[in-house]
Coordinates of C-alpha atoms in Angstrom, one line a residue:
Chain W
M1129 CA 0.0 0.0 0.0
T1130 CA 1.2 3.5 -0.8
R1131 CA -0.3 6.6 0.5
Y1132 CA -0.4 9.5 -2.0
K1133 CA -0.7 13.2 -1.3
L1134 CA -2.7 14.8 -4.1
I1135 CA -2.8 18.6 -4.8
L1136 CA -6.0 19.4 -6.5
E1137 CA -7.6 22.2 -8.5
Y1138 CA -11.3 22.2 -9.2
D1139 CA -14.2 24.4 -10.4
G1140 CA -16.7 24.0 -7.7
S1141 CA -19.7 25.1 -9.8
P1142 CA -21.1 21.7 -10.8
F1143 CA -20.5 20.0 -7.5
V1144 CA -22.5 19.7 -4.2
G1145 CA -19.1 20.3 -2.6
W1146 CA -16.1 18.3 -1.6
Q1147 CA -17.9 15.7 0.4
R1148 CA -19.7 12.7 -1.1
Q1149 CA -23.5 13.2 -0.8
D1150 CA -26.6 11.6 -2.1
N1151 CA -28.0 14.7 -3.6
G1152 CA -25.5 15.3 -6.4
P1153 CA -21.9 15.0 -7.8
S1154 CA -19.1 15.7 -5.3
V1155 CA -15.4 16.2 -5.8
Q1156 CA -14.6 13.4 -3.5
A1157 CA -16.8 10.9 -5.3
A1158 CA -15.3 11.9 -8.7
L1159 CA -11.8 11.3 -7.3
E1160 CA -12.8 8.0 -5.8
E1161 CA -14.3 6.9 -9.2
A1162 CA -11.1 8.0 -10.9
V1163 CA -9.0 5.9 -8.5
F1164 CA -11.3 2.9 -9.2
G1165 CA -10.9 3.5 -12.9
F1166 CA -7.2 3.7 -12.6
C1167 CA -6.5 0.8 -10.4
G1168 CA -9.8 -1.0 -9.7
E1169 CA -9.7 -0.2 -6.0
H1170 CA -12.6 1.1 -3.9
T1171 CA -11.0 3.8 -1.7
T1172 CA -11.8 6.8 0.4
V1173 CA -10.1 10.0 -0.7
Q1174 CA -9.6 12.2 2.4
G1175 CA -9.6 16.0 1.8
A1176 CA -7.9 18.7 3.9
G1177 CA -10.9 21.0 3.7
R1178 CA -14.5 20.1 3.1
T1179 CA -15.3 22.9 0.6
D1180 CA -19.0 23.7 0.3
T1181 CA -21.3 23.6 -2.8
G1182 CA -19.8 25.8 -5.5
V1183 CA -16.6 26.6 -3.7
H1184 CA -13.5 26.3 -5.9
A1185 CA -10.0 25.1 -5.1
T1186 CA -6.6 25.8 -6.6
G1187 CA -4.6 24.0 -3.9
Q1188 CA -6.9 21.5 -2.1
V1189 CA -4.9 18.6 -0.7
A1190 CA -6.2 15.0 -0.3
H1191 CA -4.7 11.6 0.5
V1192 CA -5.5 8.2 -0.8
D1193 CA -4.1 4.7 -0.3
I1194 CA -3.4 2.6 -3.4
E1195 CA -2.6 -1.1 -3.1
K1196 CA -1.6 -1.6 -6.7
R1197 CA 2.1 -1.0 -7.5
V1198 CA 2.2 1.8 -10.0
E1199 CA 4.8 4.1 -11.4
V1200 CA 4.7 7.2 -9.2
S1201 CA 5.2 9.5 -12.1
T1202 CA 2.1 8.2 -13.8
V1203 CA -0.4 8.6 -11.0
A1204 CA -1.4 12.2 -11.6
K1205 CA -1.7 11.8 -15.3
A1206 CA -3.7 8.6 -15.0
L1207 CA -6.1 10.2 -12.5
N1208 CA -6.6 13.2 -14.8
A1209 CA -7.4 11.0 -17.7
H1210 CA -10.1 9.2 -15.6
L1211 CA -11.4 12.4 -14.2
R1212 CA -12.4 13.8 -17.6
P1213 CA -14.6 15.6 -18.3
A1214 CA -15.1 16.7 -14.6
P1215 CA -13.4 20.0 -14.0
I1216 CA -11.0 18.5 -11.5
A1217 CA -7.3 18.4 -12.0
V1218 CA -4.7 16.5 -10.0
L1219 CA -1.7 18.9 -10.0
S1220 CA 0.6 16.5 -8.3
A1221 CA 0.6 13.1 -6.6
E1222 CA 3.5 12.1 -4.4
P1223 CA 4.0 9.2 -2.0
V1224 CA 3.9 10.1 1.6
D1225 CA 4.4 8.4 4.9
D1226 CA 1.4 6.2 6.1
D1227 CA 0.8 8.6 9.0
F1228 CA 0.3 11.6 6.7
H1229 CA -3.4 12.7 6.9
A1230 CA -4.6 15.4 4.6
R1231 CA -6.9 16.8 7.2
F1232 CA -5.3 16.1 10.5
S1233 CA -1.7 16.7 9.5
A1234 CA -2.5 20.2 8.1
Q1235 CA -0.9 23.1 9.9
G1236 CA -2.5 25.8 8.0
R1237 CA -5.0 26.7 5.3
R1238 CA -5.2 29.6 2.9
Y1239 CA -8.2 30.9 1.1
L1240 CA -8.7 33.6 -1.5
Y1241 CA -12.0 35.4 -1.9
R1242 CA -12.5 37.3 -5.2
I1243 CA -14.9 40.2 -5.6
L1244 CA -15.5 41.9 -8.9
C1245 CA -16.7 45.5 -8.3
R1246 CA -18.2 47.1 -11.3
P1247 CA -21.7 48.0 -12.7
A1248 CA -21.5 45.2 -15.4
P1249 CA -21.8 41.6 -14.5
P1250 CA -18.9 39.2 -15.1
A1251 CA -18.8 37.6 -18.5
V1252 CA -15.5 35.8 -18.8
E1253 CA -15.4 34.9 -15.0
R1254 CA -19.0 34.1 -14.4
G1255 CA -19.3 31.8 -11.4
Q1256 CA -15.6 32.6 -10.5
V1257 CA -16.1 35.9 -8.6
W1258 CA -18.7 37.6 -6.4
W1259 CA -20.2 40.3 -8.5
V1260 CA -20.8 43.5 -6.4
P1261 CA -22.2 46.2 -8.7
Q1262 CA -20.7 49.1 -6.8
Q1263 CA -17.3 50.2 -5.6
L1264 CA -16.0 49.1 -2.3
D1265 CA -13.3 51.1 -0.5
P1266 CA -10.2 48.8 -0.2
A1267 CA -8.7 50.8 2.7
A1268 CA -11.9 50.6 4.6
L1269 CA -12.0 46.8 3.9
Q1270 CA -8.5 46.4 5.2
A1271 CA -9.3 48.5 8.4
G1272 CA -12.3 46.2 9.0
A1273 CA -10.3 43.1 8.3
D1274 CA -7.6 44.1 10.8
R1275 CA -10.1 43.9 13.6
L1276 CA -10.5 40.2 13.0
L1277 CA -6.8 39.2 13.1
G1278 CA -5.6 37.1 16.0
R1279 CA -7.2 34.7 18.3
H1280 CA -10.9 35.2 18.9
D1281 CA -14.2 33.5 19.6
F1282 CA -15.6 33.6 16.0
T1283 CA -19.1 32.6 16.9
S1284 CA -20.5 35.6 15.0
F1285 CA -18.9 34.2 11.8
R1286 CA -19.8 30.6 12.3
A1287 CA -22.5 28.7 10.4
S1288 CA -25.1 27.1 12.6
Q1289 CA -24.3 23.7 11.2
C1290 CA -20.6 24.1 12.1
Q1291 CA -19.2 21.0 13.8
A1292 CA -16.0 22.4 15.3
A1293 CA -15.4 21.7 18.9
S1294 CA -14.6 25.3 19.7
P1295 CA -15.4 28.6 18.1
E1296 CA -12.0 29.9 19.0
K1297 CA -9.7 30.3 16.0
T1298 CA -6.6 32.3 15.3
L1299 CA -6.7 34.3 12.1
D1300 CA -3.2 34.8 10.9
E1301 CA -3.9 36.9 7.8
L1302 CA -6.7 38.8 6.3
R1303 CA -5.2 40.9 3.5
I1304 CA -6.9 43.0 0.9
E1305 CA -5.3 43.3 -2.6
T1306 CA -6.8 45.1 -5.6
R1307 CA -6.4 44.7 -9.3
D1308 CA -7.5 47.3 -11.8
R1309 CA -9.9 45.6 -14.2
G1310 CA -10.2 48.4 -16.8
A1311 CA -13.3 50.5 -17.7
G1312 CA -13.7 51.5 -14.1
G1313 CA -13.8 47.9 -12.7
L1314 CA -11.9 46.9 -9.7
E1315 CA -11.2 43.3 -8.5
I1316 CA -10.8 42.9 -4.7
E1317 CA -8.9 39.9 -3.5
I1318 CA -9.2 38.9 0.1
H1319 CA -6.4 36.6 1.3
A1320 CA -7.2 34.6 4.5
A1321 CA -4.8 32.3 6.4
A1322 CA -5.3 30.4 9.6
R1323 CA -4.5 27.0 11.0
S1324 CA -8.2 26.1 10.5
F1325 CA -11.5 27.9 9.9
L1326 CA -15.0 27.5 11.2
H1327 CA -17.7 26.5 8.7
H1328 CA -18.5 29.5 6.5
Q1329 CA -16.1 31.6 8.4
V1330 CA -14.4 33.2 5.4
R1331 CA -17.6 33.8 3.6
N1332 CA -19.2 35.3 6.7
M1333 CA -16.2 37.6 7.3
V1334 CA -16.3 38.7 3.6
G1335 CA -20.1 39.4 3.8
T1336 CA -19.4 41.5 6.9
L1337 CA -16.5 43.3 5.4
K1338 CA -18.6 44.3 2.4
F1339 CA -20.6 46.5 4.7
V1340 CA -17.4 48.3 5.7
G1341 CA -16.3 48.6 2.1
Q1342 CA -19.7 50.2 1.3
G1343 CA -19.4 52.7 4.1
R1344 CA -22.5 51.2 5.9
W1345 CA -20.3 49.9 8.7
S1346 CA -17.2 51.3 10.4
A1347 CA -14.3 49.1 11.6
D1348 CA -15.6 49.6 15.1
D1349 CA -18.8 47.9 14.0
V1350 CA -16.8 44.8 13.0
T1351 CA -15.3 44.7 16.4
R1352 CA -18.8 45.0 17.9
A1353 CA -20.0 42.1 15.7
L1354 CA -17.1 39.9 16.7
E1355 CA -17.6 40.6 20.4
A1356 CA -21.3 39.9 20.2
R1357 CA -20.5 36.2 19.7
D1358 CA -23.8 36.0 17.9
R1359 CA -24.2 35.0 14.2
R1360 CA -27.0 37.6 13.9
A1361 CA -24.6 40.4 14.8
A1362 CA -22.4 40.0 11.7
G1363 CA -23.2 40.4 8.0
P1364 CA -24.6 37.8 5.6
T1365 CA -22.7 34.9 4.1
A1366 CA -20.9 35.9 0.9
P1367 CA -21.7 33.6 -2.1
A1368 CA -19.7 30.4 -2.7
E1369 CA -18.6 31.3 -6.2
G1370 CA -15.9 33.9 -5.1
L1371 CA -14.2 31.5 -2.7
Y1372 CA -11.0 29.4 -3.5
L1373 CA -9.1 27.1 -1.2
T1374 CA -5.6 28.0 -2.4
R1375 CA -3.2 26.2 -0.2
V1376 CA -2.8 23.7 2.6
V1377 CA 0.4 23.8 4.6
Y1378 CA 1.9 20.8 6.4
Chain P
M1338 CA -29.6 59.9 -33.1
T1339 CA -26.9 59.4 -30.6
R1340 CA -23.8 57.3 -31.3
Y1341 CA -22.6 55.3 -28.3
K1342 CA -19.2 53.9 -27.8
L1343 CA -19.5 50.5 -25.9
I1344 CA -16.6 48.8 -24.1
L1345 CA -17.3 45.1 -24.0
E1346 CA -16.2 41.9 -22.2
Y1347 CA -17.2 38.5 -23.4
D1348 CA -16.4 34.9 -23.1
G1349 CA -15.9 33.8 -26.7
S1350 CA -16.5 30.1 -26.0
P1351 CA -20.2 29.9 -27.1
F1352 CA -19.9 32.2 -30.1
V1353 CA -18.9 31.7 -33.8
G1354 CA -16.9 35.0 -33.2
W1355 CA -17.7 38.7 -33.2
Q1356 CA -19.2 38.8 -36.6
R1357 CA -22.8 37.9 -37.4
Q1358 CA -22.9 34.6 -39.3
D1359 CA -25.5 32.1 -40.4
N1360 CA -23.8 29.1 -38.7
G1361 CA -24.2 30.1 -35.0
P1362 CA -24.5 32.7 -32.4
S1363 CA -22.3 35.8 -32.7
V1364 CA -21.4 38.5 -30.3
Q1365 CA -22.5 41.1 -32.8
A1366 CA -25.9 39.6 -33.3
A1367 CA -26.4 39.2 -29.5
L1368 CA -25.7 42.9 -29.1
E1369 CA -28.0 43.9 -31.9
E1370 CA -30.8 41.9 -30.4
A1371 CA -30.1 43.5 -27.0
V1372 CA -30.3 47.0 -28.6
F1373 CA -33.6 45.9 -30.3
G1374 CA -34.9 44.7 -26.9
F1375 CA -33.9 47.9 -25.3
C1376 CA -35.2 50.5 -27.8
G1377 CA -37.0 48.6 -30.6
E1378 CA -34.5 49.6 -33.2
H1379 CA -32.8 47.4 -35.8
T1380 CA -29.2 48.6 -35.8
T1381 CA -25.7 47.4 -36.8
V1382 CA -23.2 47.2 -34.0
Q1383 CA -19.7 47.9 -35.4
G1384 CA -16.8 46.3 -33.6
A1385 CA -13.2 47.5 -33.4
G1386 CA -11.9 44.0 -33.9
R1387 CA -13.5 40.9 -35.5
T1388 CA -12.5 38.4 -32.9
D1389 CA -12.6 34.8 -34.2
T1390 CA -14.6 31.8 -33.0
G1391 CA -13.8 31.2 -29.3
V1392 CA -11.7 34.3 -28.8
H1393 CA -12.5 36.3 -25.7
A1394 CA -12.5 40.0 -25.0
T1395 CA -12.1 42.1 -21.9
G1396 CA -11.9 45.4 -23.7
Q1397 CA -13.5 45.1 -27.2
V1398 CA -15.0 48.4 -28.4
A1399 CA -18.0 48.8 -30.6
H1400 CA -20.3 51.7 -31.6
V1401 CA -24.0 51.8 -32.2
D1402 CA -26.5 54.5 -33.2
I1403 CA -29.7 54.8 -31.2
E1404 CA -32.5 57.1 -32.3
K1405 CA -34.6 56.8 -29.2
R1406 CA -33.8 59.4 -26.5
V1407 CA -32.6 57.6 -23.5
E1408 CA -30.9 58.5 -20.3
V1409 CA -27.2 57.9 -21.0
S1410 CA -26.6 56.5 -17.6
T1411 CA -29.1 53.7 -18.2
V1412 CA -27.8 52.4 -21.5
A1413 CA -25.1 49.9 -20.3
K1414 CA -27.4 48.6 -17.6
A1415 CA -30.3 48.1 -19.9
L1416 CA -28.2 46.4 -22.5
N1417 CA -26.8 44.0 -19.9
A1418 CA -30.3 43.1 -18.8
H1419 CA -31.2 42.3 -22.4
L1420 CA -28.0 40.4 -23.0
R1421 CA -28.7 37.9 -20.2
P1422 CA -27.9 35.0 -20.2
A1423 CA -25.3 35.5 -22.9
P1424 CA -21.8 35.9 -21.5
I1425 CA -21.4 39.4 -22.8
A1426 CA -21.1 42.5 -20.6
V1427 CA -21.3 46.1 -21.6
L1428 CA -18.7 47.7 -19.3
S1429 CA -19.5 51.2 -20.4
A1430 CA -21.6 53.1 -22.9
E1431 CA -20.9 56.7 -23.6
P1432 CA -22.1 59.1 -26.3
V1433 CA -19.5 60.0 -28.9
D1434 CA -19.3 62.2 -32.0
D1435 CA -21.1 61.0 -35.1
D1436 CA -17.7 60.6 -36.8
F1437 CA -16.4 58.1 -34.2
H1438 CA -16.0 54.7 -35.8
A1439 CA -15.0 51.8 -33.5
R1440 CA -13.0 50.2 -36.2
F1441 CA -11.7 53.0 -38.4
S1442 CA -11.0 55.5 -35.6
A1443 CA -8.9 53.0 -33.6
Q1444 CA -5.3 53.9 -33.2
G1445 CA -4.1 50.8 -31.5
R1446 CA -5.2 47.3 -30.3
R1447 CA -3.9 45.2 -27.4
Y1448 CA -4.2 41.5 -27.0
L1449 CA -3.3 39.1 -24.2
Y1450 CA -2.5 35.5 -24.9
R1451 CA -2.6 33.2 -21.8
I1452 CA -0.7 29.9 -21.7
L1453 CA -1.0 27.5 -18.7
C1454 CA 2.2 25.4 -18.5
R1455 CA 1.8 22.4 -16.3
P1456 CA 1.2 18.6 -16.6
A1457 CA -2.4 18.8 -15.4
P1458 CA -5.1 20.3 -17.5
P1459 CA -6.9 23.5 -16.4
A1460 CA -10.0 22.9 -14.2
V1461 CA -11.1 26.4 -13.1
E1462 CA -9.9 28.1 -16.3
R1463 CA -11.0 25.5 -18.8
G1464 CA -11.5 27.3 -22.2
Q1465 CA -9.8 30.4 -20.9
V1466 CA -6.1 29.5 -21.4
W1467 CA -4.1 27.4 -23.8
W1468 CA -3.0 24.3 -21.9
V1469 CA 0.6 23.3 -22.7
P1470 CA 1.6 20.3 -20.6
Q1471 CA 5.3 21.1 -20.4
Q1472 CA 7.4 24.0 -19.3
L1473 CA 8.3 26.8 -21.7
D1474 CA 11.3 29.0 -21.1
P1475 CA 10.1 32.6 -20.6
A1476 CA 13.5 34.1 -21.4
A1477 CA 13.7 32.1 -24.7
L1478 CA 10.1 33.2 -25.5
Q1479 CA 11.0 36.9 -24.9
A1480 CA 14.2 36.5 -27.1
G1481 CA 12.1 35.0 -29.9
A1482 CA 9.4 37.7 -29.4
D1483 CA 11.9 40.5 -29.7
R1484 CA 12.7 39.4 -33.3
L1485 CA 9.1 40.2 -34.3
L1486 CA 9.1 43.8 -32.9
G1487 CA 8.9 46.7 -35.3
R1488 CA 7.7 47.1 -38.9
H1489 CA 7.8 43.9 -41.0
D1490 CA 6.0 42.0 -43.7
F1491 CA 4.1 39.5 -41.5
T1492 CA 3.0 37.2 -44.4
S1493 CA 4.5 34.2 -42.5
F1494 CA 2.0 34.9 -39.6
R1495 CA -1.0 35.8 -41.7
A1496 CA -4.1 33.5 -42.2
S1497 CA -4.7 32.6 -45.8
Q1498 CA -8.2 34.2 -45.6
C1499 CA -6.8 37.5 -44.3
Q1500 CA -8.4 40.5 -46.1
A1501 CA -5.9 43.2 -45.1
A1502 CA -4.6 45.3 -48.0
S1503 CA -1.0 44.9 -47.0
P1504 CA 0.9 42.3 -44.9
E1505 CA 3.1 45.1 -43.5
K1506 CA 2.4 45.8 -39.9
T1507 CA 4.2 47.5 -37.0
L1508 CA 4.4 45.4 -33.9
D1509 CA 4.9 47.8 -31.0
E1510 CA 5.0 45.3 -28.1
L1511 CA 5.3 41.6 -27.6
R1512 CA 6.1 41.2 -23.9
I1513 CA 6.3 38.0 -21.9
E1514 CA 5.1 37.9 -18.3
T1515 CA 4.9 35.0 -16.0
R1516 CA 2.8 34.1 -13.0
D1517 CA 3.6 31.3 -10.6
R1518 CA 0.5 29.1 -10.4
G1519 CA 1.6 26.8 -7.6
A1520 CA 2.4 23.1 -7.6
G1521 CA 4.9 23.6 -10.4
G1522 CA 2.5 25.3 -12.7
L1523 CA 3.5 28.5 -14.6
E1524 CA 1.2 30.8 -16.5
I1525 CA 2.8 32.7 -19.4
E1526 CA 1.1 35.9 -20.5
I1527 CA 2.0 37.3 -23.9
H1528 CA 1.0 41.0 -24.3
A1529 CA 0.8 42.2 -27.9
A1530 CA 0.2 45.8 -29.1
A1531 CA 0.0 47.2 -32.6
R1532 CA -2.0 49.7 -34.5
S1533 CA -3.7 46.7 -36.2
F1534 CA -3.0 43.0 -36.7
L1535 CA -3.4 40.6 -39.6
H1536 CA -5.9 37.8 -39.3
H1537 CA -4.6 35.2 -36.9
Q1538 CA -1.4 37.2 -36.5
V1539 CA -1.2 36.9 -32.7
R1540 CA -2.2 33.3 -32.6
N1541 CA 0.4 32.5 -35.3
M1542 CA 3.1 34.4 -33.5
V1543 CA 2.2 32.5 -30.3
G1544 CA 2.3 29.1 -32.0
T1545 CA 5.7 29.9 -33.4
L1546 CA 7.1 31.3 -30.1
K1547 CA 6.0 28.1 -28.4
F1548 CA 8.7 26.3 -30.5
V1549 CA 11.2 28.7 -29.1
G1550 CA 10.0 28.2 -25.5
Q1551 CA 10.3 24.4 -26.0
G1552 CA 13.9 24.8 -27.2
R1553 CA 13.0 23.3 -30.6
W1554 CA 13.6 26.6 -32.3
S1555 CA 16.2 29.4 -31.6
A1556 CA 15.4 33.1 -31.9
D1557 CA 17.3 33.1 -35.2
D1558 CA 14.7 30.6 -36.5
V1559 CA 12.0 33.1 -35.7
T1560 CA 13.8 35.7 -37.8
R1561 CA 14.2 33.1 -40.6
A1562 CA 10.4 32.4 -40.5
L1563 CA 9.6 36.1 -40.6
E1564 CA 11.9 36.7 -43.5
A1565 CA 10.6 33.7 -45.5
R1566 CA 7.3 35.6 -46.0
D1567 CA 5.6 32.2 -46.3
R1568 CA 3.0 31.0 -43.8
R1569 CA 4.4 27.5 -44.0
A1570 CA 7.7 28.8 -42.6
A1571 CA 6.2 29.7 -39.2
G1572 CA 4.6 27.6 -36.5
P1573 CA 1.0 26.5 -36.2
T1574 CA -1.9 28.7 -35.1
A1575 CA -2.3 28.7 -31.3
P1576 CA -5.9 27.9 -30.2
A1577 CA -8.5 30.6 -29.8
E1578 CA -9.2 29.9 -26.2
G1579 CA -6.1 31.6 -24.9
L1580 CA -6.6 34.9 -26.7
Y1581 CA -8.2 38.1 -25.3
L1582 CA -8.8 41.4 -27.0
T1583 CA -8.0 43.6 -24.0
R1584 CA -8.0 47.2 -25.2
V1585 CA -8.6 49.4 -28.2
V1586 CA -6.9 52.8 -28.2
Y1587 CA -8.4 55.9 -29.9

């Protein structure tokens, strides 16, 4: 048996999410079917992060155990061939120790949230960004984001169905970058890093920061929402389509 | 009558190209139908560049004459509403002088060609980049690109169906940029600028430069191909899906 660490990219649009479910196609099931197609083995592919319906990944990590002896250099290519036409790509597949666990060995996770601010809807990147048809103030967004850095009880940003043992998390980074998109359009990228996140935490933080970017809320309002420890005190959940799991650190 | 200058973004994938044709949906026809839906007028929308089947735009420019008196600030929004669900967005619509012509007034055009170099196929950006499953040498690409700068007879890079009066064009810029895409992936962006281009010129230059990036050709081979003034002397046509018309200068 060889355990493989897989680095994965996927377009989350057609999937019910990472996790195998009865109500539609999942990334996990597509990968498990590709492994079966490749080596005839029924396996469980363990992911580092259970991305939700419609959430994308450019650096998801998973592990899978394969009994069959195969040439290491062929694994990624073979899985990609079996994954077609699903929009999932195995960027790398490397053998790891048997005690490596994609989820439990992870030391950190990084997400990117993309907002396209302009009056016109996205055409090329439909389903790949959150379209906000008004300008958001990047400096205000950063000032609001700074209030969330560090170790806090993030109950106000936690989905009701979240299964984490504790609402305390340490947010290591919440950085705003901007890209000029021409014709008055601005893309706002929100880069988030933590050891782990609560369910919907990034999307709930983004939905809250949008209020600050619009000028409806001040940075102090973000602190008040955080300290309320009440989901109703923070802003709405930003849509899945702007969110990317970009990296898992071990 | 008011003439409007439109700045347009579109995903070229579902279209037979810019130009109205009998064999499938075109960007031009979709826009003309949106104008009809908006103000009940049958018009011709004139584009600055006739992008081919599958070619994208983030900064195409067009003009259209509208008789009906409408609030200027509502035009882009109304057209976008009528364009749904086509992946075309009107980024701006502003009144211009009657002698403005999107194509004939243009002083320059800029294109971007995106190549994703990595063993795994694109998942998130399928149809938005040219997937080349091997590394290309950016420095070699730039050295080859430099041989095409300036005023030349570009017959070797001209499609047989090209209708330009002369094969002489002045290439003002052909600049290679790279972006690290993680997990060993590299994105190569080729930025091209000229007053105008021959049909397929950018794609034929990119298909030729790929040989140089692979080490199959030297920069001298690019010069030889250019000087041959023979389409068969240059490389193949790179696919449409990596090409974006990004800007038209007036």
